Structures are given as C-alpha cells and as structure tokens.
Amino acid sequence: METDYKSLMQKALIEIRELKSKLAVLEGEKSEPLAIVGMGCRFPGDADTPQAFREILRQGIHAVTEIPPDRWDINDYYDPDPDALGRMYTKNGAFLRGIENFDNSFFGISPREAETIDPQHRLVLEVSWEALENAGIAPNSLFKSSTGVFLGISTFDYAAIRLGANGPSGIDAYLSTGSYMSMAAGRLSYTLGFTGPSMSVDTACSSSLTAIHLACHSLRKRECHTALACGVNLMLIPELTINFSKAGMLSPDGRCKTFDSSADGYVRGEGCGVIVLKRLSDALRDGDNILALIRGSAVNQDGPSGGLTVPSGPSQEAVIKEALRSSGVSPDSVSYIEAHGTGTSLGDPIEVGALGAVFGKGRSKEDPLIMGSVK
C-alpha cells in the first residue's frame, strides 16, 4: 500500500494554518486593550462624581483643610516641633464629609451589623454601585456573573477605634467581617452576587494601581468578563499621621509641592475611586460608552535601595519600560505623564530621573513631555 505523501502534506499544512490562527487569537487576547466603561468617586472638596472631580481640577480648587473635629481634636496632637513626643507637626489633610452616612437597608445589612462595618468598606459598596450605574449597567444584572473585584486598601483605623473603645469584652461576631481588609472586597462580591476573582490588595501608595493591573490581567486570562478596580482610604485616628510626622514625610503647611525645589513632604488624603473594566471587544459588542483604554501595565519592586522606603531609579526605569513593552507603545508617542509626585526632596528627583531616562531621549522643545500629579 503506497503512502499518499501529497495528501498528508496538505493535511499537515491545513492543521498548521489552524494552529497559527488559534495562536494569533490567543496572542491578540493577551494584548487586547481594556476599556474603562464606568467610573465612580468620592474625593475631597465634595467631588462625589467624576464630573465634580473634573471641575475641581479645572478650577484648581485646593481641597486641603484643617483636620476636622469629627476625626480628632487637633489641639490635643499638634506641635510645630517635629521632635515633640506623641504630636504631629501639621494641622492639615484632605478629608471627605458625611462618611457616617450609610443606607444599610439599601444593601440588605442590619443596623447592628452596619455599625460594625469599617466606613471604608461602606464607601466601596456605595461607589461601586454608582460606577456601575455610570457605566449603564444595572448592578442586579451581574448577579451570579463572573465579575471580578480588585480593591486597593491599606488601613484599618476603624477596627482600632472599636477595639480601643470596647476592649475584648466588646468583641462580637461581626468584628472580623466588619474590619478585615479582605472582607471589603468579599462583601462587595457577596452583596452584588459576583462570582469572579475577589481580592483586597495592599501595596501602600500603589495599592489602587496594582489593583487595576491585576484586574487587567484577570480580564485577559478570561477569569472574569467584567472587573471593578477600586481604591479607598480614610483617616479616622491620629496615630498614622503622628508616625509619618516622626518620619518627616508630611508637609507642615498642608501643601504638596511636587517637582518644586521647596518640596517638603506630602499631605495625607481620603477618597474612594472605582472604575469598571471590560475587554475592548466585549465593550464594543455591548455598545458601552468607552471612556478610556488601558493598553498595558507592569508591576515590580525597588529591591535593594537606600532604605526600605527609598525608591530605586533603575527599578522605576525598568517598570516603565515593561509597561511600554506590554502596551506596544513607543516612548516618543507619549505626551503626558500622571506622576506619583511624592512632593519630597528624595522621591521627586528619583521619579523625574527615571521618566527622563525613558522618555527624554530624542525629544525636542517642540515635543515636550508634560508631567502632572493630582495630590
């Protein structure tokens, strides 16, 4: 029996073309942009919508105020001497108003349990609902769907308040569910019936951006079809501000002088922001209002540097280059950078140096790279 080599070759070529086609689809999925289709926020200056926040930026409104008495009595803790024990050398911060307000019945939570829930967790529930509405998505329509939650959160002031006020005898069944950072993401998924990945992320100042990176990664791997990427922070007790004062991190006058020779520290602030993400192809299919695209992202760590909290210029260069590579974007096509901008004489020069090393080559005065930082 003769072997039909021509037929075998034709069959093999067909199979190779099919495999190449499948590979192209997979490669396309790995590099597909992610669409931001909805946003929600609560920021200082009564910026309770993206439109209100944009207006604050447009008008250059300074939303920093003196620490309000519903947080702590500044007279009990303020001292201009940075070495004064148990004191902070600043009176300022950027605060939200009305954080005590929460419609627990709207989310099916009893009054007793609502009292035990960290206000940060409550904000995540409220702003996520608003972000979905902004996206034109009925939150109830995502019940039992593979929607993911990725939340940047770092502090647990409310748990400290409750433990300090009540002691061990005041611990009830709700302490962990109302306080643990993991529960903030878990409660959102539980309340709205999401079955996709759900996680709280703590990488300090980069927590919310890391949450976005993880959300994009999960969408590209098809672990979820829609993702909520969130960030939240509230300042309810003075201890961390005292700590940052002792470390010399804070601006005494409540002004964050980013990229300025007079930079002398940053200003602590509160807020909650949520974006709704989909794969671009899905957003186009669903007729969503696409607000922006995320083409790529990257995460790394400083590694060895001048100190635990000291950034590394080479590591910053590396992560910027990797973000560009994953995006398929060339440095000379970037015209604006929203920077971290610590407002410190240590962090700002390192960040600007890293950005200059990646984006500065070959640029002319006619094609400047503009940098800014919303603080």
mmCIF file of C-alpha atoms in Angstrom:
data_model
loop_
_atom_site.group_PDB
_atom_site.id
_atom_site.type_symbol
_atom_site.label_atom_id
_atom_site.label_comp_id
_atom_site.label_asym_id
_atom_site.label_seq_id
_atom_site.Cartn_x
_atom_site.Cartn_y
_atom_site.Cartn_z
ATOM 1 C CA MET A 1 0.000 0.000 0.000
ATOM 2 C CA GLU A 2 1.540 3.307 -1.112
ATOM 3 C CA THR A 3 1.590 6.269 1.256
ATOM 4 C CA ASP A 4 -0.128 9.356 -0.155
ATOM 5 C CA TYR A 5 2.529 11.892 0.886
ATOM 6 C CA LYS A 6 0.866 14.735 -1.004
ATOM 7 C CA SER A 7 -2.386 14.217 0.883
ATOM 8 C CA LEU A 8 -0.535 14.029 4.198
ATOM 9 C CA MET A 9 1.349 17.256 3.448
ATOM 10 C CA GLN A 10 -1.870 19.053 2.539
ATOM 11 C CA LYS A 11 -3.494 17.860 5.766
ATOM 12 C CA ALA A 12 -0.470 18.933 7.785
ATOM 13 C CA LEU A 13 -0.494 22.393 6.189
ATOM 14 C CA ILE A 14 -4.177 22.815 6.995
ATOM 15 C CA GLU A 15 -3.528 21.856 10.630
ATOM 16 C CA ILE A 16 -0.595 24.290 10.828
ATOM 17 C CA ARG A 17 -2.760 27.120 9.490
ATOM 18 C CA GLU A 18 -5.476 26.317 12.041
ATOM 19 C CA LEU A 19 -2.926 26.282 14.870
ATOM 20 C CA LYS A 20 -1.453 29.575 13.666
ATOM 21 C CA SER A 21 -4.939 31.062 13.576
ATOM 22 C CA LYS A 22 -5.664 29.892 17.127
ATOM 23 C CA LEU A 23 -2.278 31.210 18.289
ATOM 24 C CA ALA A 24 -2.985 34.594 16.703
ATOM 25 C CA VAL A 25 -6.294 34.766 18.567
ATOM 26 C CA LEU A 26 -4.590 33.890 21.848
ATOM 27 C CA GLU A 27 -1.813 36.430 21.257
ATOM 28 C CA GLY A 28 -4.439 39.040 20.412
ATOM 29 C CA GLU A 29 -6.313 38.328 23.635
ATOM 30 C CA LYS A 30 -3.114 38.742 25.660
ATOM 31 C CA SER A 31 -2.514 42.186 24.162
ATOM 32 C CA GLU A 32 -6.117 43.344 23.767
ATOM 33 C CA PRO A 33 -6.711 46.777 25.322
ATOM 34 C CA LEU A 34 -9.050 47.008 28.320
ATOM 35 C CA ALA A 35 -11.877 49.520 28.161
ATOM 36 C CA ILE A 36 -12.901 51.727 31.068
ATOM 37 C CA VAL A 37 -16.686 51.902 30.687
ATOM 38 C CA GLY A 38 -17.719 53.432 34.025
ATOM 39 C CA MET A 39 -16.378 55.443 36.955
ATOM 40 C CA GLY A 40 -17.446 56.465 40.435
ATOM 41 C CA CYS A 41 -15.701 58.526 43.095
ATOM 42 C CA ARG A 42 -15.841 60.274 46.458
ATOM 43 C CA PHE A 43 -12.995 62.769 46.722
ATOM 44 C CA PRO A 44 -12.279 65.790 48.958
ATOM 45 C CA GLY A 45 -13.921 69.054 48.044
ATOM 46 C CA ASP A 46 -17.332 67.368 47.717
ATOM 47 C CA ALA A 47 -16.236 65.696 44.464
ATOM 48 C CA ASP A 48 -18.838 62.935 44.595
ATOM 49 C CA THR A 49 -18.977 62.359 40.831
ATOM 50 C CA PRO A 50 -16.325 62.215 38.095
ATOM 51 C CA GLN A 51 -17.801 65.430 36.682
ATOM 52 C CA ALA A 52 -17.447 67.242 40.029
ATOM 53 C CA PHE A 53 -13.857 65.993 40.371
ATOM 54 C CA ARG A 54 -13.031 67.229 36.860
ATOM 55 C CA GLU A 55 -14.452 70.637 37.754
ATOM 56 C CA ILE A 56 -12.257 70.830 40.861
ATOM 57 C CA LEU A 57 -9.211 70.125 38.703
ATOM 58 C CA ARG A 58 -10.301 72.594 36.037
ATOM 59 C CA GLN A 59 -10.731 75.384 38.581
ATOM 60 C CA GLY A 60 -7.587 74.482 40.533
ATOM 61 C CA ILE A 61 -9.503 74.225 43.803
ATOM 62 C CA HIS A 62 -7.404 73.493 46.895
ATOM 63 C CA ALA A 63 -9.363 70.820 48.790
ATOM 64 C CA VAL A 64 -6.997 70.547 51.781
ATOM 65 C CA THR A 65 -8.431 71.761 55.093
ATOM 66 C CA GLU A 66 -7.576 71.710 58.758
ATOM 67 C CA ILE A 67 -8.201 68.320 60.341
ATOM 68 C CA PRO A 68 -11.940 68.312 61.216
ATOM 69 C CA PRO A 69 -13.024 67.680 64.825
ATOM 70 C CA ASP A 70 -15.019 64.586 63.831
ATOM 71 C CA ARG A 71 -11.657 62.880 63.161
ATOM 72 C CA TRP A 72 -9.674 64.057 66.176
ATOM 73 C CA ASP A 73 -9.103 67.255 68.161
ATOM 74 C CA ILE A 74 -6.031 68.772 66.533
ATOM 75 C CA ASN A 75 -5.313 70.800 69.688
ATOM 76 C CA ASP A 76 -4.581 67.552 71.527
ATOM 77 C CA TYR A 77 -1.985 66.428 68.976
ATOM 78 C CA TYR A 78 -0.464 69.412 67.159
ATOM 79 C CA ASP A 79 3.011 70.737 67.897
ATOM 80 C CA PRO A 80 5.213 72.514 65.321
ATOM 81 C CA ASP A 81 8.242 70.819 66.860
ATOM 82 C CA PRO A 82 8.768 67.603 64.834
ATOM 83 C CA ASP A 83 10.524 66.020 67.803
ATOM 84 C CA ALA A 84 7.635 66.554 70.245
ATOM 85 C CA LEU A 85 6.572 63.147 71.547
ATOM 86 C CA GLY A 86 3.093 61.985 70.582
ATOM 87 C CA ARG A 87 2.484 65.018 68.395
ATOM 88 C CA MET A 88 2.141 65.866 64.691
ATOM 89 C CA TYR A 89 3.633 68.978 63.110
ATOM 90 C CA THR A 90 0.822 69.523 60.595
ATOM 91 C CA LYS A 91 -2.800 70.529 61.044
ATOM 92 C CA ASN A 92 -3.905 69.674 57.524
ATOM 93 C CA GLY A 93 -5.321 66.936 55.346
ATOM 94 C CA ALA A 94 -7.798 66.299 52.510
ATOM 95 C CA PHE A 95 -10.981 64.873 54.022
ATOM 96 C CA LEU A 96 -14.360 63.559 52.910
ATOM 97 C CA ARG A 97 -17.571 64.748 54.519
ATOM 98 C CA GLY A 98 -20.518 62.640 55.597
ATOM 99 C CA ILE A 99 -18.708 59.319 55.923
ATOM 100 C CA GLU A 100 -21.026 58.431 58.810
ATOM 101 C CA ASN A 101 -23.978 58.321 56.411
ATOM 102 C CA PHE A 102 -24.830 54.864 55.070
ATOM 103 C CA ASP A 103 -28.116 53.414 53.819
ATOM 104 C CA ASN A 104 -27.658 49.920 55.226
ATOM 105 C CA SER A 105 -31.155 48.766 54.245
ATOM 106 C CA PHE A 106 -30.377 49.502 50.582
ATOM 107 C CA PHE A 107 -27.675 46.809 50.725
ATOM 108 C CA GLY A 108 -29.682 44.434 52.915
ATOM 109 C CA ILE A 109 -27.499 44.972 56.003
ATOM 110 C CA SER A 110 -28.986 45.127 59.501
ATOM 111 C CA PRO A 111 -28.390 48.270 61.615
ATOM 112 C CA ARG A 112 -26.398 46.245 64.168
ATOM 113 C CA GLU A 113 -24.037 44.845 61.545
ATOM 114 C CA ALA A 114 -23.771 48.175 59.716
ATOM 115 C CA GLU A 115 -22.397 49.789 62.865
ATOM 116 C CA THR A 116 -19.509 47.317 62.905
ATOM 117 C CA ILE A 117 -18.532 47.781 59.241
ATOM 118 C CA ASP A 118 -15.479 49.922 58.514
ATOM 119 C CA PRO A 119 -16.639 53.105 56.711
ATOM 120 C CA GLN A 120 -14.079 52.277 54.026
ATOM 121 C CA HIS A 121 -15.986 49.074 53.259
ATOM 122 C CA ARG A 122 -19.246 51.017 53.142
ATOM 123 C CA LEU A 123 -17.756 53.517 50.688
ATOM 124 C CA VAL A 124 -16.657 50.697 48.394
ATOM 125 C CA LEU A 125 -20.226 49.381 48.280
ATOM 126 C CA GLU A 126 -21.725 52.784 47.517
ATOM 127 C CA VAL A 127 -19.167 53.965 44.952
ATOM 128 C CA SER A 128 -19.091 50.608 43.150
ATOM 129 C CA TRP A 129 -22.878 50.793 42.722
ATOM 130 C CA GLU A 130 -22.503 54.351 41.375
ATOM 131 C CA ALA A 131 -19.702 53.280 38.991
ATOM 132 C CA LEU A 132 -21.885 50.524 37.534
ATOM 133 C CA GLU A 133 -24.745 52.976 37.079
ATOM 134 C CA ASN A 134 -22.298 55.379 35.403
ATOM 135 C CA ALA A 135 -21.427 52.522 33.044
ATOM 136 C CA GLY A 136 -25.100 51.987 32.224
ATOM 137 C CA ILE A 137 -25.004 48.557 33.851
ATOM 138 C CA ALA A 138 -27.793 47.560 36.237
ATOM 139 C CA PRO A 139 -25.896 46.102 39.220
ATOM 140 C CA ASN A 140 -28.556 43.420 39.667
ATOM 141 C CA SER A 141 -27.886 42.215 36.125
ATOM 142 C CA LEU A 142 -24.454 40.964 37.214
ATOM 143 C CA PHE A 143 -25.862 38.622 39.867
ATOM 144 C CA LYS A 144 -24.104 35.220 39.661
ATOM 145 C CA SER A 145 -21.832 36.525 36.901
ATOM 146 C CA SER A 146 -18.047 36.148 36.715
ATOM 147 C CA THR A 147 -17.481 39.784 37.646
ATOM 148 C CA GLY A 148 -14.192 40.398 39.443
ATOM 149 C CA VAL A 149 -13.375 42.752 42.316
ATOM 150 C CA PHE A 150 -9.862 44.132 42.825
ATOM 151 C CA LEU A 151 -9.588 46.564 45.737
ATOM 152 C CA GLY A 152 -6.647 48.649 46.925
ATOM 153 C CA ILE A 153 -6.901 49.218 50.689
ATOM 154 C CA SER A 154 -4.245 49.652 53.369
ATOM 155 C CA THR A 155 -5.573 50.974 56.669
ATOM 156 C CA PHE A 156 -7.814 49.668 59.437
ATOM 157 C CA ASP A 157 -8.388 52.708 61.670
ATOM 158 C CA TYR A 158 -11.987 51.779 62.426
ATOM 159 C CA ALA A 159 -11.018 48.424 63.930
ATOM 160 C CA ALA A 160 -8.541 50.212 66.194
ATOM 161 C CA ILE A 161 -11.267 52.625 67.321
ATOM 162 C CA ARG A 162 -13.714 49.861 68.136
ATOM 163 C CA LEU A 163 -11.160 47.753 69.995
ATOM 164 C CA GLY A 164 -9.893 50.768 71.895
ATOM 165 C CA ALA A 165 -13.388 51.852 72.903
ATOM 166 C CA ASN A 166 -14.797 48.463 73.850
ATOM 167 C CA GLY A 167 -11.840 46.225 74.677
ATOM 168 C CA PRO A 168 -12.028 42.434 74.471
ATOM 169 C CA SER A 169 -15.460 42.354 76.113
ATOM 170 C CA GLY A 170 -16.860 44.361 73.200
ATOM 171 C CA ILE A 171 -15.835 41.830 70.537
ATOM 172 C CA ASP A 172 -18.872 40.404 68.786
ATOM 173 C CA ALA A 173 -19.454 38.111 65.824
ATOM 174 C CA TYR A 174 -19.047 40.973 63.362
ATOM 175 C CA LEU A 175 -15.530 42.192 64.286
ATOM 176 C CA SER A 176 -13.688 40.270 61.571
ATOM 177 C CA THR A 177 -16.269 40.694 58.800
ATOM 178 C CA GLY A 178 -16.513 44.403 59.531
ATOM 179 C CA SER A 179 -12.784 45.049 59.875
ATOM 180 C CA TYR A 180 -10.591 42.690 57.866
ATOM 181 C CA MET A 181 -9.359 44.277 54.646
ATOM 182 C CA SER A 182 -10.131 41.083 52.728
ATOM 183 C CA MET A 183 -13.767 41.451 53.721
ATOM 184 C CA ALA A 184 -14.074 44.778 51.912
ATOM 185 C CA ALA A 185 -13.715 43.061 48.533
ATOM 186 C CA GLY A 186 -15.562 39.954 49.702
ATOM 187 C CA ARG A 187 -18.581 41.919 50.925
ATOM 188 C CA LEU A 188 -18.916 43.708 47.575
ATOM 189 C CA SER A 189 -18.836 40.409 45.677
ATOM 190 C CA TYR A 190 -21.252 38.827 48.147
ATOM 191 C CA THR A 191 -23.709 41.737 48.181
ATOM 192 C CA LEU A 192 -23.924 42.074 44.399
ATOM 193 C CA GLY A 193 -23.624 38.344 43.733
ATOM 194 C CA PHE A 194 -20.336 38.369 41.802
ATOM 195 C CA THR A 195 -18.583 35.018 41.362
ATOM 196 C CA GLY A 196 -15.345 36.190 39.713
ATOM 197 C CA PRO A 197 -11.986 36.738 41.464
ATOM 198 C CA SER A 198 -12.297 38.943 44.551
ATOM 199 C CA MET A 199 -9.299 40.311 46.430
ATOM 200 C CA SER A 200 -8.027 43.172 48.563
ATOM 201 C CA VAL A 201 -4.559 44.457 47.682
ATOM 202 C CA ASP A 202 -2.130 46.328 49.939
ATOM 203 C CA THR A 203 0.971 47.716 48.250
ATOM 204 C CA ALA A 204 0.890 51.035 50.148
ATOM 205 C CA CYS A 205 0.665 54.087 47.854
ATOM 206 C CA SER A 206 0.374 51.945 44.732
ATOM 207 C CA SER A 207 -2.477 49.741 46.016
ATOM 208 C CA SER A 208 -5.198 51.015 43.667
ATOM 209 C CA LEU A 209 -2.925 50.971 40.604
ATOM 210 C CA THR A 210 -1.808 47.443 41.476
ATOM 211 C CA ALA A 211 -5.490 46.504 41.751
ATOM 212 C CA ILE A 212 -6.045 47.846 38.222
ATOM 213 C CA HIS A 213 -3.046 45.848 36.949
ATOM 214 C CA LEU A 214 -4.452 42.657 38.475
ATOM 215 C CA ALA A 215 -7.913 43.381 37.084
ATOM 216 C CA CYS A 216 -6.493 43.774 33.573
ATOM 217 C CA HIS A 217 -4.503 40.562 33.937
ATOM 218 C CA SER A 218 -7.615 38.685 35.086
ATOM 219 C CA LEU A 219 -9.707 40.001 32.198
ATOM 220 C CA ARG A 220 -7.079 38.976 29.658
ATOM 221 C CA LYS A 221 -6.937 35.482 31.156
ATOM 222 C CA ARG A 222 -10.760 35.378 30.935
ATOM 223 C CA GLU A 223 -11.121 34.734 34.656
ATOM 224 C CA CYS A 224 -13.849 37.385 34.586
ATOM 225 C CA HIS A 225 -15.852 39.218 31.927
ATOM 226 C CA THR A 226 -16.236 42.492 33.859
ATOM 227 C CA ALA A 227 -13.989 43.843 36.617
ATOM 228 C CA LEU A 228 -14.307 46.542 39.237
ATOM 229 C CA ALA A 229 -10.955 48.063 40.199
ATOM 230 C CA CYS A 230 -11.178 50.165 43.343
ATOM 231 C CA GLY A 231 -9.148 52.162 45.825
ATOM 232 C CA VAL A 232 -10.205 53.535 49.213
ATOM 233 C CA ASN A 233 -8.631 55.357 52.151
ATOM 234 C CA LEU A 234 -9.975 57.083 55.264
ATOM 235 C CA MET A 235 -8.107 58.683 58.174
ATOM 236 C CA LEU A 236 -10.012 58.125 61.396
ATOM 237 C CA ILE A 237 -7.301 58.149 64.084
ATOM 238 C CA PRO A 238 -4.210 60.340 64.619
ATOM 239 C CA GLU A 239 -1.622 57.592 65.130
ATOM 240 C CA LEU A 240 -0.523 57.163 61.491
ATOM 241 C CA THR A 241 -0.236 60.919 60.987
ATOM 242 C CA ILE A 242 1.959 61.069 64.101
ATOM 243 C CA ASN A 243 4.036 58.210 62.687
ATOM 244 C CA PHE A 244 4.509 59.958 59.321
ATOM 245 C CA SER A 245 5.411 63.165 61.142
ATOM 246 C CA LYS A 246 8.160 61.357 63.010
ATOM 247 C CA ALA A 247 9.427 60.037 59.667
ATOM 248 C CA GLY A 248 9.472 63.574 58.247
ATOM 249 C CA MET A 249 7.153 62.609 55.367
ATOM 250 C CA LEU A 250 4.483 65.300 55.763
ATOM 251 C CA SER A 251 4.303 68.872 54.534
ATOM 252 C CA PRO A 252 3.998 71.212 57.557
ATOM 253 C CA ASP A 253 1.816 73.756 55.734
ATOM 254 C CA GLY A 254 -0.578 71.339 54.019
ATOM 255 C CA ARG A 255 0.769 71.947 50.505
ATOM 256 C CA CYS A 256 2.252 69.164 48.397
ATOM 257 C CA LYS A 257 4.925 70.981 46.349
ATOM 258 C CA THR A 258 5.507 68.278 43.767
ATOM 259 C CA PHE A 259 8.539 68.789 41.459
ATOM 260 C CA ASP A 260 9.426 72.023 43.283
ATOM 261 C CA SER A 261 12.712 72.878 44.955
ATOM 262 C CA SER A 262 10.727 73.754 48.089
ATOM 263 C CA ALA A 263 9.157 70.270 48.321
ATOM 264 C CA ASP A 264 8.991 69.310 51.997
ATOM 265 C CA GLY A 265 6.526 66.414 52.187
ATOM 266 C CA TYR A 266 3.119 65.229 51.116
ATOM 267 C CA VAL A 267 -0.381 65.761 52.543
ATOM 268 C CA ARG A 268 -2.488 62.811 53.668
ATOM 269 C CA GLY A 269 -5.852 62.481 51.972
ATOM 270 C CA GLU A 270 -9.044 60.439 51.836
ATOM 271 C CA GLY A 271 -11.119 59.135 48.982
ATOM 272 C CA CYS A 272 -12.672 56.261 47.097
ATOM 273 C CA GLY A 273 -12.481 55.610 43.374
ATOM 274 C CA VAL A 274 -13.900 52.771 41.263
ATOM 275 C CA ILE A 275 -13.559 52.014 37.550
ATOM 276 C CA VAL A 276 -15.496 49.394 35.586
ATOM 277 C CA LEU A 277 -13.382 47.448 33.093
ATOM 278 C CA LYS A 278 -14.151 45.185 30.151
ATOM 279 C CA ARG A 279 -12.164 43.709 27.303
ATOM 280 C CA LEU A 280 -12.375 46.148 24.402
ATOM 281 C CA SER A 281 -14.060 43.628 22.093
ATOM 282 C CA ASP A 282 -16.748 42.976 24.709
ATOM 283 C CA ALA A 283 -17.293 46.691 25.328
ATOM 284 C CA LEU A 284 -17.734 47.294 21.588
ATOM 285 C CA ARG A 285 -20.086 44.329 21.303
ATOM 286 C CA ASP A 286 -22.189 45.584 24.242
ATOM 287 C CA GLY A 287 -22.346 49.146 22.919
ATOM 288 C CA ASP A 288 -20.712 50.556 26.064
ATOM 289 C CA ASN A 289 -19.613 54.161 26.439
ATOM 290 C CA ILE A 290 -15.829 53.774 26.355
ATOM 291 C CA LEU A 291 -14.172 56.451 28.494
ATOM 292 C CA ALA A 292 -10.541 55.375 28.029
ATOM 293 C CA LEU A 293 -8.348 52.392 27.141
ATOM 294 C CA ILE A 294 -5.647 50.671 29.176
ATOM 295 C CA ARG A 295 -3.199 49.165 26.700
ATOM 296 C CA GLY A 296 -0.762 47.685 29.194
ATOM 297 C CA SER A 297 0.666 47.819 32.701
ATOM 298 C CA ALA A 298 3.534 46.489 34.776
ATOM 299 C CA VAL A 299 4.450 45.929 38.414
ATOM 300 C CA ASN A 300 7.814 45.467 40.137
ATOM 301 C CA GLN A 301 9.578 46.209 43.420
ATOM 302 C CA ASP A 302 12.508 48.508 44.190
ATOM 303 C CA GLY A 303 14.615 45.702 45.597
ATOM 304 C CA PRO A 304 17.762 46.905 47.386
ATOM 305 C CA SER A 305 17.872 50.699 47.624
ATOM 306 C CA GLY A 306 18.958 53.384 50.063
ATOM 307 C CA GLY A 307 16.353 52.222 52.572
ATOM 308 C CA LEU A 308 13.073 50.350 52.990
ATOM 309 C CA THR A 309 11.021 53.408 51.962
ATOM 310 C CA VAL A 310 13.559 54.840 49.492
ATOM 311 C CA PRO A 311 12.658 54.385 45.796
ATOM 312 C CA SER A 312 15.099 52.984 43.245
ATOM 313 C CA GLY A 313 15.701 54.856 39.994
ATOM 314 C CA PRO A 314 16.778 51.779 37.988
ATOM 315 C CA SER A 315 13.740 49.808 39.182
ATOM 316 C CA GLN A 316 11.424 52.655 38.206
ATOM 317 C CA GLU A 317 13.019 52.778 34.766
ATOM 318 C CA ALA A 318 12.559 49.017 34.412
ATOM 319 C CA VAL A 319 8.843 49.051 35.293
ATOM 320 C CA ILE A 320 8.161 51.977 32.937
ATOM 321 C CA LYS A 321 9.904 50.155 30.077
ATOM 322 C CA GLU A 322 7.953 46.967 30.809
ATOM 323 C CA ALA A 323 4.652 48.897 30.840
ATOM 324 C CA LEU A 324 5.519 50.396 27.451
ATOM 325 C CA ARG A 325 6.505 46.971 26.099
ATOM 326 C CA SER A 326 3.274 45.354 27.283
ATOM 327 C CA SER A 327 1.289 48.233 25.775
ATOM 328 C CA GLY A 328 3.001 48.204 22.409
ATOM 329 C CA VAL A 329 3.529 51.949 22.874
ATOM 330 C CA SER A 330 6.730 53.758 21.945
ATOM 331 C CA PRO A 331 8.126 56.353 24.385
ATOM 332 C CA ASP A 332 8.063 59.135 21.787
ATOM 333 C CA SER A 333 4.299 58.722 21.314
ATOM 334 C CA VAL A 334 3.599 59.606 24.969
ATOM 335 C CA SER A 335 2.853 63.279 25.582
ATOM 336 C CA TYR A 336 1.611 63.317 29.203
ATOM 337 C CA ILE A 337 2.584 61.510 32.407
ATOM 338 C CA GLU A 338 0.430 61.474 35.546
ATOM 339 C CA ALA A 339 3.201 61.005 38.093
ATOM 340 C CA HIS A 340 3.314 59.745 41.658
ATOM 341 C CA GLY A 341 4.865 63.052 42.720
ATOM 342 C CA THR A 342 5.614 62.483 46.387
ATOM 343 C CA GLY A 343 6.366 66.147 46.995
ATOM 344 C CA THR A 344 9.598 65.204 48.758
ATOM 345 C CA SER A 345 13.198 66.174 48.008
ATOM 346 C CA LEU A 346 14.080 62.469 47.915
ATOM 347 C CA GLY A 347 11.292 60.863 45.873
ATOM 348 C CA ASP A 348 10.637 63.521 43.204
ATOM 349 C CA PRO A 349 14.168 63.682 41.719
ATOM 350 C CA ILE A 350 14.329 59.863 41.502
ATOM 351 C CA GLU A 351 10.972 59.685 39.703
ATOM 352 C CA VAL A 352 11.772 62.537 37.314
ATOM 353 C CA GLY A 353 15.170 60.989 36.606
ATOM 354 C CA ALA A 354 13.596 57.635 35.710
ATOM 355 C CA LEU A 355 10.986 59.268 33.486
ATOM 356 C CA GLY A 356 13.642 61.381 31.781
ATOM 357 C CA ALA A 357 15.817 58.340 31.117
ATOM 358 C CA VAL A 358 12.948 56.535 29.353
ATOM 359 C CA PHE A 359 11.053 59.363 27.653
ATOM 360 C CA GLY A 360 13.659 62.115 27.286
ATOM 361 C CA LYS A 361 15.842 60.663 24.554
ATOM 362 C CA GLY A 362 15.471 62.395 21.222
ATOM 363 C CA ARG A 363 12.731 64.794 22.346
ATOM 364 C CA SER A 364 12.752 68.345 21.088
ATOM 365 C CA LYS A 365 11.412 71.528 22.648
ATOM 366 C CA GLU A 366 8.578 71.335 20.145
ATOM 367 C CA ASP A 367 7.600 67.890 21.511
ATOM 368 C CA PRO A 368 7.808 68.189 25.312
ATOM 369 C CA LEU A 369 6.733 65.528 27.798
ATOM 370 C CA ILE A 370 4.244 67.151 30.146
ATOM 371 C CA MET A 371 4.109 65.833 33.727
ATOM 372 C CA GLY A 372 1.497 66.431 36.400
ATOM 373 C CA SER A 373 0.336 64.932 39.683
ATOM 374 C CA VAL A 374 -3.086 65.214 41.307
ATOM 375 C CA LYS A 375 -2.389 65.299 45.024
#
